[in-house]
PDB file of C-alpha atoms in Angstrom:
ATOM      1  CA  MET A   1       4.536   8.704  15.883  1.00 85.00           C
ATOM      2  CA  SER A   2       3.904   7.239  12.428  1.00 94.00           C
ATOM      3  CA  TYR A   3       6.382   5.197  10.386  1.00 96.00           C
ATOM      4  CA  LEU A   4       7.132   8.075   8.019  1.00 96.00           C
ATOM      5  CA  SER A   5       7.333  10.656  10.818  1.00 96.00           C
ATOM      6  CA  GLU A   6       9.963   8.546  12.584  1.00 96.00           C
ATOM      7  CA  LEU A   7      12.051   8.459   9.413  1.00 97.00           C
ATOM      8  CA  ARG A   8      11.628  12.203   8.865  1.00 97.00           C
ATOM      9  CA  ALA A   9      12.995  12.892  12.352  1.00 97.00           C
ATOM     10  CA  VAL A  10      16.259  11.288  11.200  1.00 97.00           C
ATOM     11  CA  VAL A  11      16.570  12.048   7.482  1.00 97.00           C
ATOM     12  CA  GLY A  12      14.789  15.387   7.121  1.00 97.00           C
ATOM     13  CA  PRO A  13      12.930  16.385   3.922  1.00 98.00           C
ATOM     14  CA  ARG A  14      14.976  14.253   1.471  1.00 97.00           C
ATOM     15  CA  PRO A  15      12.994  12.054  -0.966  1.00 97.00           C
ATOM     16  CA  LEU A  16      11.581   8.864   0.522  1.00 98.00           C
ATOM     17  CA  PHE A  17       9.155   6.198  -0.589  1.00 98.00           C
ATOM     18  CA  SER A  18       5.695   6.824   0.788  1.00 98.00           C
ATOM     19  CA  VAL A  19       3.960   3.457   0.717  1.00 98.00           C
ATOM     20  CA  GLY A  20       0.322   4.360   1.121  1.00 98.00           C
ATOM     21  CA  ALA A  21      -3.253   3.388   0.393  1.00 98.00           C
ATOM     22  CA  SER A  22      -6.085   5.359  -1.178  1.00 98.00           C
ATOM     23  CA  SER A  23      -9.806   4.766  -0.651  1.00 98.00           C
ATOM     24  CA  VAL A  24     -11.574   4.934  -4.012  1.00 98.00           C
ATOM     25  CA  VAL A  25     -15.198   5.124  -2.855  1.00 98.00           C
ATOM     26  CA  GLN A  26     -18.108   5.762  -5.227  1.00 98.00           C
ATOM     27  CA  ASP A  27     -21.831   6.209  -4.662  1.00 98.00           C
ATOM     28  CA  GLU A  28     -24.722   4.621  -6.554  1.00 98.00           C
ATOM     29  CA  THR A  29     -24.413   7.178  -9.388  1.00 98.00           C
ATOM     30  CA  GLY A  30     -20.649   6.739  -9.831  1.00 98.00           C
ATOM     31  CA  ARG A  31     -19.619   9.922  -8.053  1.00 98.00           C
ATOM     32  CA  VAL A  32     -16.357   9.694  -6.119  1.00 98.00           C
ATOM     33  CA  LEU A  33     -15.800  10.703  -2.494  1.00 98.00           C
ATOM     34  CA  LEU A  34     -13.125  13.396  -2.113  1.00 98.00           C
ATOM     35  CA  GLN A  35     -11.724  15.279   0.860  1.00 97.00           C
ATOM     36  CA  ARG A  36     -10.417  18.831   0.853  1.00 97.00           C
ATOM     37  CA  ARG A  37      -6.968  18.550   2.353  1.00 95.00           C
ATOM     38  CA  GLY A  38      -5.711  20.694   5.187  1.00 94.00           C
ATOM     39  CA  ASP A  39      -2.109  20.931   3.952  1.00 93.00           C
ATOM     40  CA  ASP A  40      -2.707  22.566   0.564  1.00 95.00           C
ATOM     41  CA  GLY A  41      -6.455  23.264   0.468  1.00 96.00           C
ATOM     42  CA  LEU A  42      -6.919  21.070  -2.636  1.00 98.00           C
ATOM     43  CA  TRP A  43      -9.000  17.929  -3.095  1.00 98.00           C
ATOM     44  CA  GLY A  44      -7.883  14.309  -3.021  1.00 98.00           C
ATOM     45  CA  LEU A  45      -8.928  10.800  -2.125  1.00 98.00           C
ATOM     46  CA  PRO A  46      -9.010   9.723   1.529  1.00 98.00           C
ATOM     47  CA  GLY A  47      -5.840   7.819   2.279  1.00 97.00           C
ATOM     48  CA  GLY A  48      -2.452   7.822   3.897  1.00 96.00           C
ATOM     49  CA  GLY A  49       0.718   5.940   4.700  1.00 97.00           C
ATOM     50  CA  LEU A  50       0.916   2.324   5.798  1.00 97.00           C
ATOM     51  CA  GLU A  51       2.204   1.318   9.182  1.00 96.00           C
ATOM     52  CA  PRO A  52       4.400  -1.811   9.449  1.00 92.00           C
ATOM     53  CA  GLY A  53       2.276  -4.949   9.414  1.00 91.00           C
ATOM     54  CA  GLU A  54      -0.643  -3.414   7.477  1.00 95.00           C
ATOM     55  CA  THR A  55      -1.994  -4.413   4.088  1.00 96.00           C
ATOM     56  CA  PHE A  56      -3.246  -1.880   1.562  1.00 97.00           C
ATOM     57  CA  GLU A  57      -6.854  -2.822   2.354  1.00 98.00           C
ATOM     58  CA  GLU A  58      -6.372  -2.422   6.097  1.00 97.00           C
ATOM     59  CA  ALA A  59      -4.640   0.939   5.760  1.00 98.00           C
ATOM     60  CA  ALA A  60      -7.199   2.282   3.272  1.00 98.00           C
ATOM     61  CA  ARG A  61     -10.103   1.372   5.544  1.00 97.00           C
ATOM     62  CA  ARG A  62      -8.344   2.832   8.602  1.00 97.00           C
ATOM     63  CA  GLU A  63      -7.615   6.104   6.809  1.00 96.00           C
ATOM     64  CA  LEU A  64     -11.153   6.325   5.454  1.00 97.00           C
ATOM     65  CA  ASN A  65     -12.520   5.970   8.967  1.00 96.00           C
ATOM     66  CA  GLU A  66     -10.027   8.412  10.503  1.00 95.00           C
ATOM     67  CA  GLU A  67     -10.519  11.104   7.867  1.00 96.00           C
ATOM     68  CA  THR A  68     -14.272  10.816   7.273  1.00 96.00           C
ATOM     69  CA  GLY A  69     -15.774   8.807  10.140  1.00 96.00           C
ATOM     70  CA  LEU A  70     -17.242   6.449   7.512  1.00 97.00           C
ATOM     71  CA  ASP A  71     -16.629   2.749   7.033  1.00 97.00           C
ATOM     72  CA  THR A  72     -17.176   0.271   4.215  1.00 97.00           C
ATOM     73  CA  PRO A  73     -15.406  -2.870   2.953  1.00 97.00           C
ATOM     74  CA  LEU A  74     -12.598  -2.057   0.531  1.00 98.00           C
ATOM     75  CA  ALA A  75     -11.005  -4.429  -1.979  1.00 98.00           C
ATOM     76  CA  PHE A  76      -7.539  -4.052  -3.498  1.00 98.00           C
ATOM     77  CA  TRP A  77      -7.786  -2.735  -7.059  1.00 98.00           C
ATOM     78  CA  GLN A  78      -4.266  -2.031  -8.308  1.00 96.00           C
ATOM     79  CA  ALA A  79      -0.924  -0.488  -7.386  1.00 96.00           C
ATOM     80  CA  LEU A  80       0.662   2.724  -8.661  1.00 97.00           C
ATOM     81  CA  SER A  81       4.347   3.607  -8.883  1.00 98.00           C
ATOM     82  CA  GLY A  82       6.756   5.671 -10.948  1.00 98.00           C
ATOM     83  CA  ALA A  83       8.633   8.941 -11.279  1.00 98.00           C
ATOM     84  CA  HIS A  84       5.441  10.903 -12.005  1.00 98.00           C
ATOM     85  CA  LEU A  85       4.236  10.129  -8.467  1.00 98.00           C
ATOM     86  CA  TYR A  86       6.791  12.508  -6.962  1.00 98.00           C
ATOM     87  CA  HIS A  87       5.266  14.998  -4.538  1.00 97.00           C
ATOM     88  CA  ARG A  88       6.655  17.852  -2.482  1.00 97.00           C
ATOM     89  CA  TYR A  89       4.516  18.816   0.504  1.00 96.00           C
ATOM     90  CA  PRO A  90       4.090  22.473   1.540  1.00 94.00           C
ATOM     91  CA  ASN A  91       6.524  21.838   4.438  1.00 95.00           C
ATOM     92  CA  GLY A  92       9.231  20.720   1.976  1.00 97.00           C
ATOM     93  CA  ASP A  93       9.097  16.943   2.594  1.00 97.00           C
ATOM     94  CA  GLN A  94       9.573  14.984  -0.638  1.00 98.00           C
ATOM     95  CA  VAL A  95       8.122  11.564  -1.484  1.00 98.00           C
ATOM     96  CA  TYR A  96       7.671   9.108  -4.309  1.00 98.00           C
ATOM     97  CA  PHE A  97       4.302   7.482  -3.756  1.00 98.00           C
ATOM     98  CA  VAL A  98       3.942   3.729  -4.053  1.00 98.00           C
ATOM     99  CA  GLY A  99       0.201   3.488  -3.752  1.00 95.00           C
ATOM    100  CA  GLY A 100      -2.317   0.719  -3.323  1.00 98.00           C
ATOM    101  CA  LEU A 101      -5.753   1.659  -4.615  1.00 98.00           C
ATOM    102  CA  CYS A 102      -8.695   0.048  -2.812  1.00 98.00           C
ATOM    103  CA  ARG A 103     -12.278   0.358  -4.050  1.00 98.00           C
ATOM    104  CA  GLY A 104     -15.586   0.352  -2.245  1.00 98.00           C
ATOM    105  CA  ARG A 105     -19.146   1.696  -2.293  1.00 98.00           C
ATOM    106  CA  LEU A 106     -21.191   3.951  -0.041  1.00 98.00           C
ATOM    107  CA  SER A 107     -24.633   5.419  -0.546  1.00 98.00           C
ATOM    108  CA  ALA A 108     -24.794   9.125  -1.302  1.00 98.00           C
ATOM    109  CA  ALA A 109     -26.844   9.617   1.865  1.00 98.00           C
ATOM    110  CA  SER A 110     -24.062   8.196   4.044  1.00 97.00           C
ATOM    111  CA  LEU A 111     -22.168  11.475   3.731  1.00 96.00           C
ATOM    112  CA  GLU A 112     -24.755  13.038   6.042  1.00 95.00           C
ATOM    113  CA  HIS A 113     -23.272  10.912   8.833  1.00 93.00           C
ATOM    114  CA  ALA A 114     -19.635  11.707   8.082  1.00 95.00           C
ATOM    115  CA  VAL A 115     -17.499  13.029  10.907  1.00 93.00           C
ATOM    116  CA  PRO A 116     -14.297  14.575   9.466  1.00 86.00           C
ATOM    117  CA  ASP A 117     -11.274  14.478  11.730  1.00 80.00           C
ATOM    118  CA  ASP A 118     -10.767  17.400  14.075  1.00 82.00           C
ATOM    119  CA  ASP A 119      -7.007  17.736  13.556  1.00 85.00           C
ATOM    120  CA  GLY A 120      -7.286  19.881  10.426  1.00 88.00           C
ATOM    121  CA  GLU A 121      -6.357  17.137   7.950  1.00 90.00           C
ATOM    122  CA  THR A 122      -9.844  17.124   6.386  1.00 94.00           C
ATOM    123  CA  LEU A 123     -11.418  20.517   5.720  1.00 95.00           C
ATOM    124  CA  ALA A 124     -14.466  19.249   3.815  1.00 95.00           C
ATOM    125  CA  LEU A 125     -15.931  16.177   2.155  1.00 97.00           C
ATOM    126  CA  GLY A 126     -17.991  15.857  -0.999  1.00 97.00           C
ATOM    127  CA  TRP A 127     -19.274  13.644  -3.804  1.00 98.00           C
ATOM    128  CA  PHE A 128     -18.044  14.664  -7.260  1.00 98.00           C
ATOM    129  CA  GLY A 129     -18.889  13.466 -10.740  1.00 98.00           C
ATOM    130  CA  LEU A 130     -15.877  12.314 -12.760  1.00 98.00           C
ATOM    131  CA  ASN A 131     -16.646  14.983 -15.378  1.00 98.00           C
ATOM    132  CA  GLY A 132     -16.915  17.771 -12.783  1.00 97.00           C
ATOM    133  CA  LEU A 133     -13.932  17.409 -10.485  1.00 98.00           C
ATOM    134  CA  PRO A 134     -12.512  20.221  -8.316  1.00 98.00           C
ATOM    135  CA  THR A 135      -8.827  21.195  -8.294  1.00 98.00           C
ATOM    136  CA  ILE A 136      -6.991  17.980  -7.423  1.00 98.00           C
ATOM    137  CA  SER A 137      -3.935  17.683  -5.172  1.00 97.00           C
ATOM    138  CA  ALA A 138      -0.894  15.593  -6.202  1.00 97.00           C
ATOM    139  CA  ASN A 139      -0.307  13.378  -9.202  1.00 98.00           C
ATOM    140  CA  VAL A 140      -1.176  10.222  -7.289  1.00 98.00           C
ATOM    141  CA  ASN A 141      -4.751  11.472  -6.923  1.00 98.00           C
ATOM    142  CA  LYS A 142      -4.860  12.710 -10.513  1.00 98.00           C
ATOM    143  CA  GLN A 143      -3.698   9.360 -11.893  1.00 98.00           C
ATOM    144  CA  THR A 144      -6.186   7.462  -9.740  1.00 98.00           C
ATOM    145  CA  LEU A 145      -9.053   9.640 -10.906  1.00 98.00           C
ATOM    146  CA  SER A 146      -7.840   9.284 -14.499  1.00 98.00           C
ATOM    147  CA  LEU A 147      -8.200   5.503 -14.154  1.00 98.00           C
ATOM    148  CA  LEU A 148     -11.816   5.994 -13.072  1.00 98.00           C
ATOM    149  CA  ARG A 149     -12.429   8.489 -15.863  1.00 98.00           C
ATOM    150  CA  ALA A 150     -11.079   6.013 -18.434  1.00 98.00           C
ATOM    151  CA  GLU A 151     -13.733   3.507 -17.350  1.00 98.00           C
ATOM    152  CA  VAL A 152     -16.452   5.915 -18.520  1.00 98.00           C
ATOM    153  CA  GLY A 153     -14.660   7.205 -21.609  1.00 98.00           C
ATOM    154  CA  LEU A 154     -13.309  10.473 -20.195  1.00 98.00           C
ATOM    155  CA  PRO A 155      -9.772  11.771 -20.939  1.00 98.00           C
ATOM    156  CA  PRO A 156      -7.042  11.655 -18.260  1.00 98.00           C
ATOM    157  CA  LEU A 157      -6.278  14.578 -16.011  1.00 98.00           C
ATOM    158  CA  PRO A 158      -3.030  16.411 -16.840  1.00 98.00           C
ATOM    159  CA  LEU A 159      -0.191  15.636 -14.437  1.00 98.00           C
ATOM    160  CA  GLU A 160       2.202  18.113 -12.869  1.00 97.00           C
ATOM    161  CA  PRO A 161       5.810  17.836 -14.148  1.00 97.00           C
ATOM    162  CA  SER A 162       8.150  15.888 -11.869  1.00 96.00           C
ATOM    163  CA  PRO A 163      11.912  16.312 -11.378  1.00 96.00           C
ATOM    164  CA  LEU A 164      14.339  13.640 -12.471  1.00 96.00           C
ATOM    165  CA  PRO A 165      14.664  10.985  -9.740  1.00 96.00           C
ATOM    166  CA  PRO A 166      17.895  11.071  -7.713  1.00 94.00           C
ATOM    167  CA  VAL A 167      20.644   8.707  -8.827  1.00 92.00           C
ATOM    168  CA  GLY A 168      21.962   6.255  -6.261  1.00 92.00           C
ATOM    169  CA  GLU A 169      21.057   3.230  -4.176  1.00 94.00           C
ATOM    170  CA  HIS A 170      18.175   4.482  -2.075  1.00 97.00           C
ATOM    171  CA  MET A 171      17.968   1.638   0.424  1.00 96.00           C
ATOM    172  CA  ARG A 172      21.719   1.530   1.042  1.00 95.00           C
ATOM    173  CA  GLU A 173      21.849   5.297   1.567  1.00 96.00           C
ATOM    174  CA  LEU A 174      18.826   5.220   3.880  1.00 97.00           C
ATOM    175  CA  ARG A 175      20.302   2.375   5.936  1.00 97.00           C
ATOM    176  CA  ALA A 176      23.408   4.444   6.584  1.00 96.00           C
ATOM    177  CA  LEU A 177      21.163   6.972   8.324  1.00 97.00           C
ATOM    178  CA  VAL A 178      18.545   4.852  10.121  1.00 97.00           C
ATOM    179  CA  GLY A 179      20.313   1.551  10.843  1.00 97.00           C
ATOM    180  CA  PRO A 180      18.676  -1.896  10.753  1.00 97.00           C
ATOM    181  CA  ARG A 181      15.137  -0.853  11.745  1.00 96.00           C
ATOM    182  CA  PRO A 182      12.229  -2.218   9.642  1.00 96.00           C
ATOM    183  CA  LEU A 183      11.791  -0.362   6.361  1.00 97.00           C
ATOM    184  CA  PHE A 184       9.188  -0.767   3.646  1.00 98.00           C
ATOM    185  CA  ALA A 185      10.914  -2.216   0.583  1.00 97.00           C
ATOM    186  CA  PRO A 186       8.892  -1.877  -2.628  1.00 98.00           C
ATOM    187  CA  GLY A 187      10.190  -4.199  -5.326  1.00 98.00           C
ATOM    188  CA  ALA A 188       9.479  -6.964  -7.799  1.00 98.00           C
ATOM    189  CA  ASN A 189      10.288 -10.605  -8.528  1.00 98.00           C
ATOM    190  CA  VAL A 190      10.000 -12.478 -11.829  1.00 98.00           C
ATOM    191  CA  LEU A 191       8.851 -16.005 -12.607  1.00 98.00           C
ATOM    192  CA  LEU A 192      10.931 -16.519 -15.745  1.00 98.00           C
ATOM    193  CA  ARG A 193       9.738 -19.684 -17.490  1.00 97.00           C
ATOM    194  CA  ASP A 194      11.452 -21.663 -20.230  1.00 95.00           C
ATOM    195  CA  GLY A 195       9.901 -23.730 -23.021  1.00 94.00           C
ATOM    196  CA  GLU A 196       9.564 -26.740 -20.713  1.00 95.00           C
ATOM    197  CA  GLY A 197       7.597 -24.842 -18.077  1.00 94.00           C
ATOM    198  CA  ARG A 198      10.492 -24.637 -15.635  1.00 97.00           C
ATOM    199  CA  VAL A 199      11.286 -21.502 -13.625  1.00 98.00           C
ATOM    200  CA  LEU A 200      14.678 -19.828 -13.214  1.00 98.00           C
ATOM    201  CA  LEU A 201      16.111 -19.527  -9.697  1.00 98.00           C
ATOM    202  CA  VAL A 202      19.350 -17.804  -8.722  1.00 97.00           C
ATOM    203  CA  ARG A 203      21.486 -18.587  -5.686  1.00 97.00           C
ATOM    204  CA  GLN A 204      22.179 -15.428  -3.703  1.00 94.00           C
ATOM    205  CA  ALA A 205      25.746 -14.770  -2.621  1.00 92.00           C
ATOM    206  CA  HIS A 206      24.841 -13.148   0.721  1.00 87.00           C
ATOM    207  CA  ASN A 207      23.044 -16.195   2.149  1.00 91.00           C
ATOM    208  CA  GLY A 208      23.584 -19.095  -0.256  1.00 94.00           C
ATOM    209  CA  LEU A 209      19.838 -19.537  -0.726  1.00 95.00           C
ATOM    210  CA  TRP A 210      17.730 -19.750  -3.873  1.00 98.00           C
ATOM    211  CA  ALA A 211      15.511 -16.858  -5.010  1.00 98.00           C
ATOM    212  CA  LEU A 212      13.661 -15.594  -8.038  1.00 98.00           C
ATOM    213  CA  PRO A 213      15.370 -12.823 -10.015  1.00 98.00           C
ATOM    214  CA  GLY A 214      14.228  -9.595  -8.412  1.00 97.00           C
ATOM    215  CA  GLY A 215      15.018  -6.878  -5.950  1.00 96.00           C
ATOM    216  CA  SER A 216      14.162  -3.528  -4.445  1.00 96.00           C
ATOM    217  CA  MET A 217      12.854  -0.444  -6.197  1.00 98.00           C
ATOM    218  CA  GLU A 218      14.902   2.711  -6.665  1.00 98.00           C
ATOM    219  CA  LEU A 219      13.237   6.104  -6.264  1.00 98.00           C
ATOM    220  CA  GLY A 220      11.130   6.908  -9.324  1.00 98.00           C
ATOM    221  CA  GLU A 221      10.933   3.378 -10.722  1.00 98.00           C
ATOM    222  CA  THR A 222       7.772   1.466 -11.529  1.00 98.00           C
ATOM    223  CA  PHE A 223       7.313  -2.140 -10.450  1.00 98.00           C
ATOM    224  CA  GLU A 224       7.832  -3.239 -14.059  1.00 98.00           C
ATOM    225  CA  GLN A 225      11.038  -1.225 -14.398  1.00 98.00           C
ATOM    226  CA  VAL A 226      12.393  -2.927 -11.277  1.00 98.00           C
ATOM    227  CA  ALA A 227      11.606  -6.351 -12.707  1.00 98.00           C
ATOM    228  CA  ARG A 228      13.307  -5.622 -16.033  1.00 97.00           C
ATOM    229  CA  ARG A 229      16.373  -4.080 -14.381  1.00 97.00           C
ATOM    230  CA  GLU A 230      16.823  -6.967 -11.959  1.00 96.00           C
ATOM    231  CA  LEU A 231      16.416  -9.597 -14.697  1.00 96.00           C
ATOM    232  CA  LYS A 232      19.144  -7.903 -16.702  1.00 96.00           C
ATOM    233  CA  GLU A 233      21.476  -7.314 -13.730  1.00 95.00           C
ATOM    234  CA  GLU A 234      21.173 -10.733 -12.091  1.00 95.00           C
ATOM    235  CA  ALA A 235      20.842 -13.021 -15.114  1.00 95.00           C
ATOM    236  CA  GLY A 236      21.635 -10.918 -18.203  1.00 95.00           C
ATOM    237  CA  VAL A 237      18.117 -11.557 -19.543  1.00 93.00           C
ATOM    238  CA  ARG A 238      15.765  -9.283 -21.445  1.00 92.00           C
ATOM    239  CA  VAL A 239      12.110 -10.170 -22.071  1.00 95.00           C
ATOM    240  CA  ASP A 240       9.371  -8.797 -24.291  1.00 93.00           C
ATOM    241  CA  GLU A 241       6.370  -8.997 -21.983  1.00 96.00           C
ATOM    242  CA  LEU A 242       5.963  -9.010 -18.216  1.00 98.00           C
ATOM    243  CA  ARG A 243       2.592 -10.166 -16.925  1.00 97.00           C
ATOM    244  CA  PRO A 244       1.675  -9.045 -13.382  1.00 97.00           C
ATOM    245  CA  LEU A 245       0.424 -11.934 -11.249  1.00 97.00           C
ATOM    246  CA  ARG A 246      -0.007 -10.771  -7.659  1.00 97.00           C
ATOM    247  CA  LEU A 247       1.166  -8.111  -5.214  1.00 97.00           C
ATOM    248  CA  TYR A 248       2.518  -9.394  -1.887  1.00 98.00           C
ATOM    249  CA  ILE A 249       2.275  -7.212   1.205  1.00 97.00           C
ATOM    250  CA  GLY A 250       1.816  -7.845   4.910  1.00 96.00           C
ATOM    251  CA  PRO A 251       3.674  -8.929   8.048  1.00 96.00           C
ATOM    252  CA  GLN A 252       4.170 -12.491   6.786  1.00 97.00           C
ATOM    253  CA  TYR A 253       6.591 -11.171   4.135  1.00 97.00           C
ATOM    254  CA  ARG A 254       8.992  -9.452   6.539  1.00 96.00           C
ATOM    255  CA  PHE A 255      12.610 -10.489   5.922  1.00 92.00           C
ATOM    256  CA  THR A 256      15.679 -10.153   8.147  1.00 92.00           C
ATOM    257  CA  TYR A 257      19.058 -10.177   6.418  1.00 89.00           C
ATOM    258  CA  PRO A 258      22.025 -12.022   7.955  1.00 86.00           C
ATOM    259  CA  HIS A 259      23.537  -8.679   9.038  1.00 89.00           C
ATOM    260  CA  GLY A 260      20.317  -7.686  10.859  1.00 94.00           C
ATOM    261  CA  ASP A 261      18.597  -5.266   8.455  1.00 95.00           C
ATOM    262  CA  VAL A 262      14.820  -5.783   8.415  1.00 96.00           C
ATOM    263  CA  VAL A 263      12.516  -5.087   5.449  1.00 96.00           C
ATOM    264  CA  ASP A 264       8.755  -5.278   5.030  1.00 97.00           C
ATOM    265  CA  ASN A 265       8.374  -6.343   1.418  1.00 97.00           C
ATOM    266  CA  VAL A 266       5.848  -4.713  -0.912  1.00 98.00           C
ATOM    267  CA  SER A 267       6.499  -6.896  -3.920  1.00 98.00           C
ATOM    268  CA  GLN A 268       4.868  -7.316  -7.326  1.00 98.00           C
ATOM    269  CA  LEU A 269       5.301 -10.763  -8.868  1.00 98.00           C
ATOM    270  CA  PHE A 270       5.575 -10.899 -12.657  1.00 98.00           C
ATOM    271  CA  GLU A 271       5.673 -13.780 -15.129  1.00 98.00           C
ATOM    272  CA  ALA A 272       7.776 -13.761 -18.299  1.00 97.00           C
ATOM    273  CA  GLN A 273       8.850 -16.173 -21.033  1.00 97.00           C
ATOM    274  CA  PHE A 274      12.548 -16.899 -21.553  1.00 96.00           C
ATOM    275  CA  LEU A 275      13.430 -16.212 -25.178  1.00 91.00           C
ATOM    276  CA  GLY A 276      16.717 -18.109 -25.167  1.00 89.00           C
ATOM    277  CA  GLY A 277      20.348 -17.109 -24.997  1.00 88.00           C
ATOM    278  CA  GLU A 278      23.137 -17.396 -22.470  1.00 91.00           C
ATOM    279  CA  LEU A 279      22.613 -16.453 -18.833  1.00 93.00           C
ATOM    280  CA  LYS A 280      25.121 -13.892 -17.526  1.00 93.00           C
ATOM    281  CA  LEU A 281      25.139 -13.933 -13.743  1.00 92.00           C
ATOM    282  CA  GLN A 282      25.840 -10.848 -11.657  1.00 92.00           C
ATOM    283  CA  ALA A 283      29.274 -11.223 -10.071  1.00 91.00           C
ATOM    284  CA  GLY A 284      29.278 -10.781  -6.316  1.00 90.00           C
ATOM    285  CA  GLU A 285      25.479 -11.037  -6.044  1.00 90.00           C
ATOM    286  CA  VAL A 286      24.599 -14.353  -7.705  1.00 94.00           C
ATOM    287  CA  THR A 287      26.730 -17.502  -7.521  1.00 95.00           C
ATOM    288  CA  GLU A 288      24.596 -19.948  -9.523  1.00 95.00           C
ATOM    289  CA  ALA A 289      21.437 -20.220 -11.626  1.00 96.00           C
ATOM    290  CA  ALA A 290      19.298 -23.237 -12.514  1.00 96.00           C
ATOM    291  CA  TRP A 291      15.930 -24.166 -14.003  1.00 97.00           C
ATOM    292  CA  PHE A 292      13.418 -25.970 -11.766  1.00 97.00           C
ATOM    293  CA  ALA A 293      10.182 -27.787 -12.520  1.00 96.00           C
ATOM    294  CA  PRO A 294       7.313 -27.339 -10.020  1.00 94.00           C
ATOM    295  CA  ALA A 295       7.871 -30.813  -8.587  1.00 93.00           C
ATOM    296  CA  ASP A 296      11.636 -30.334  -8.219  1.00 95.00           C
ATOM    297  CA  LEU A 297      11.925 -27.031  -6.369  1.00 97.00           C
ATOM    298  CA  PRO A 298      14.526 -26.708  -3.597  1.00 97.00           C
ATOM    299  CA  PRO A 299      13.242 -27.487  -0.079  1.00 96.00           C
ATOM    300  CA  GLU A 300      11.747 -24.587   1.875  1.00 95.00           C
ATOM    301  CA  HIS A 301      14.863 -24.179   4.011  1.00 96.00           C
ATOM    302  CA  GLY A 302      16.846 -23.670   0.810  1.00 97.00           C
ATOM    303  CA  LEU A 303      14.685 -20.731  -0.321  1.00 97.00           C
ATOM    304  CA  SER A 304      15.468 -17.129   0.559  1.00 95.00           C
ATOM    305  CA  GLY A 305      12.738 -16.030   2.930  1.00 93.00           C
ATOM    306  CA  PRO A 306       8.946 -16.069   3.217  1.00 97.00           C
ATOM    307  CA  LEU A 307       8.312 -13.926   0.133  1.00 97.00           C
ATOM    308  CA  ILE A 308      10.171 -16.294  -2.221  1.00 98.00           C
ATOM    309  CA  ARG A 309       8.525 -19.301  -0.583  1.00 97.00           C
ATOM    310  CA  ALA A 310       5.090 -17.742  -1.143  1.00 98.00           C
ATOM    311  CA  ASN A 311       5.905 -16.791  -4.761  1.00 98.00           C
ATOM    312  CA  LEU A 312       6.952 -20.342  -5.604  1.00 97.00           C
ATOM    313  CA  SER A 313       4.190 -22.014  -3.610  1.00 96.00           C
ATOM    314  CA  ASP A 314       1.556 -20.032  -5.484  1.00 95.00           C
ATOM    315  CA  TRP A 315       3.209 -20.881  -8.819  1.00 92.00           C
ATOM    316  CA  ALA A 316       3.674 -24.580  -8.080  1.00 88.00           C
TER     317      ALA A 316
END
């Protein structure tokens, strides 16, 4: 049983994050490989949900092989998130996609050797020009194809309207239903730098360790919205520009909280410039804040988990 199926058995059709990967494969003329889906009969990119321990590239290549019988190296391109990526499946299950797009190439002739799955998930496969697309399923596919269309000067595809995201603390509410089991936790951290090139760290109340300002995504948020919200909540800071640096995903970024909850982080790291002003720390969550130069960072055992250690190691 897949990660998402296990959750569905407990929580039913309520909205969940679907952390997944899409295979954006083009041929030598720029046509894109699409599959006709078995659930709604419409067309989309090969892809599917991640299993714990997978990267976007690994999941995209696995799904491409499972759904088409084809294989090619795939490289991470970019991530998608946001309220417009809401989707309701024909069976009533609701998701907010957090997608990793991975690109690759195949020759047009390779489709002759495709072997679509026999479980009804793939009804047909085909190459399509970006100016002659069939009816596309789900906003996540439409946005992905719009990114490709923009590269050749074509307008974006219109998106289906999405409902307002639910209000609440998604992870806390989900934990009450599923317990401490590993959960994908999309989110963001921020390297906030001052005029001297130092970075802001905050000491977390729950473990006494140092971390970058950041946290988990709520349903419907983008990675950038998470970063801005967490900066404001934890340190009372607003910034003009957030520059994405790197997305961290994989088994090495799993984190276990002191109370036993386990998360597999899917985290976008941003960089921002501190514009001055007084820091206002979040009571009950943050006990202290300080600026650190690269050579003066806290020791590894004083940092909150493998994700923060990797963020700061890459920066330093």
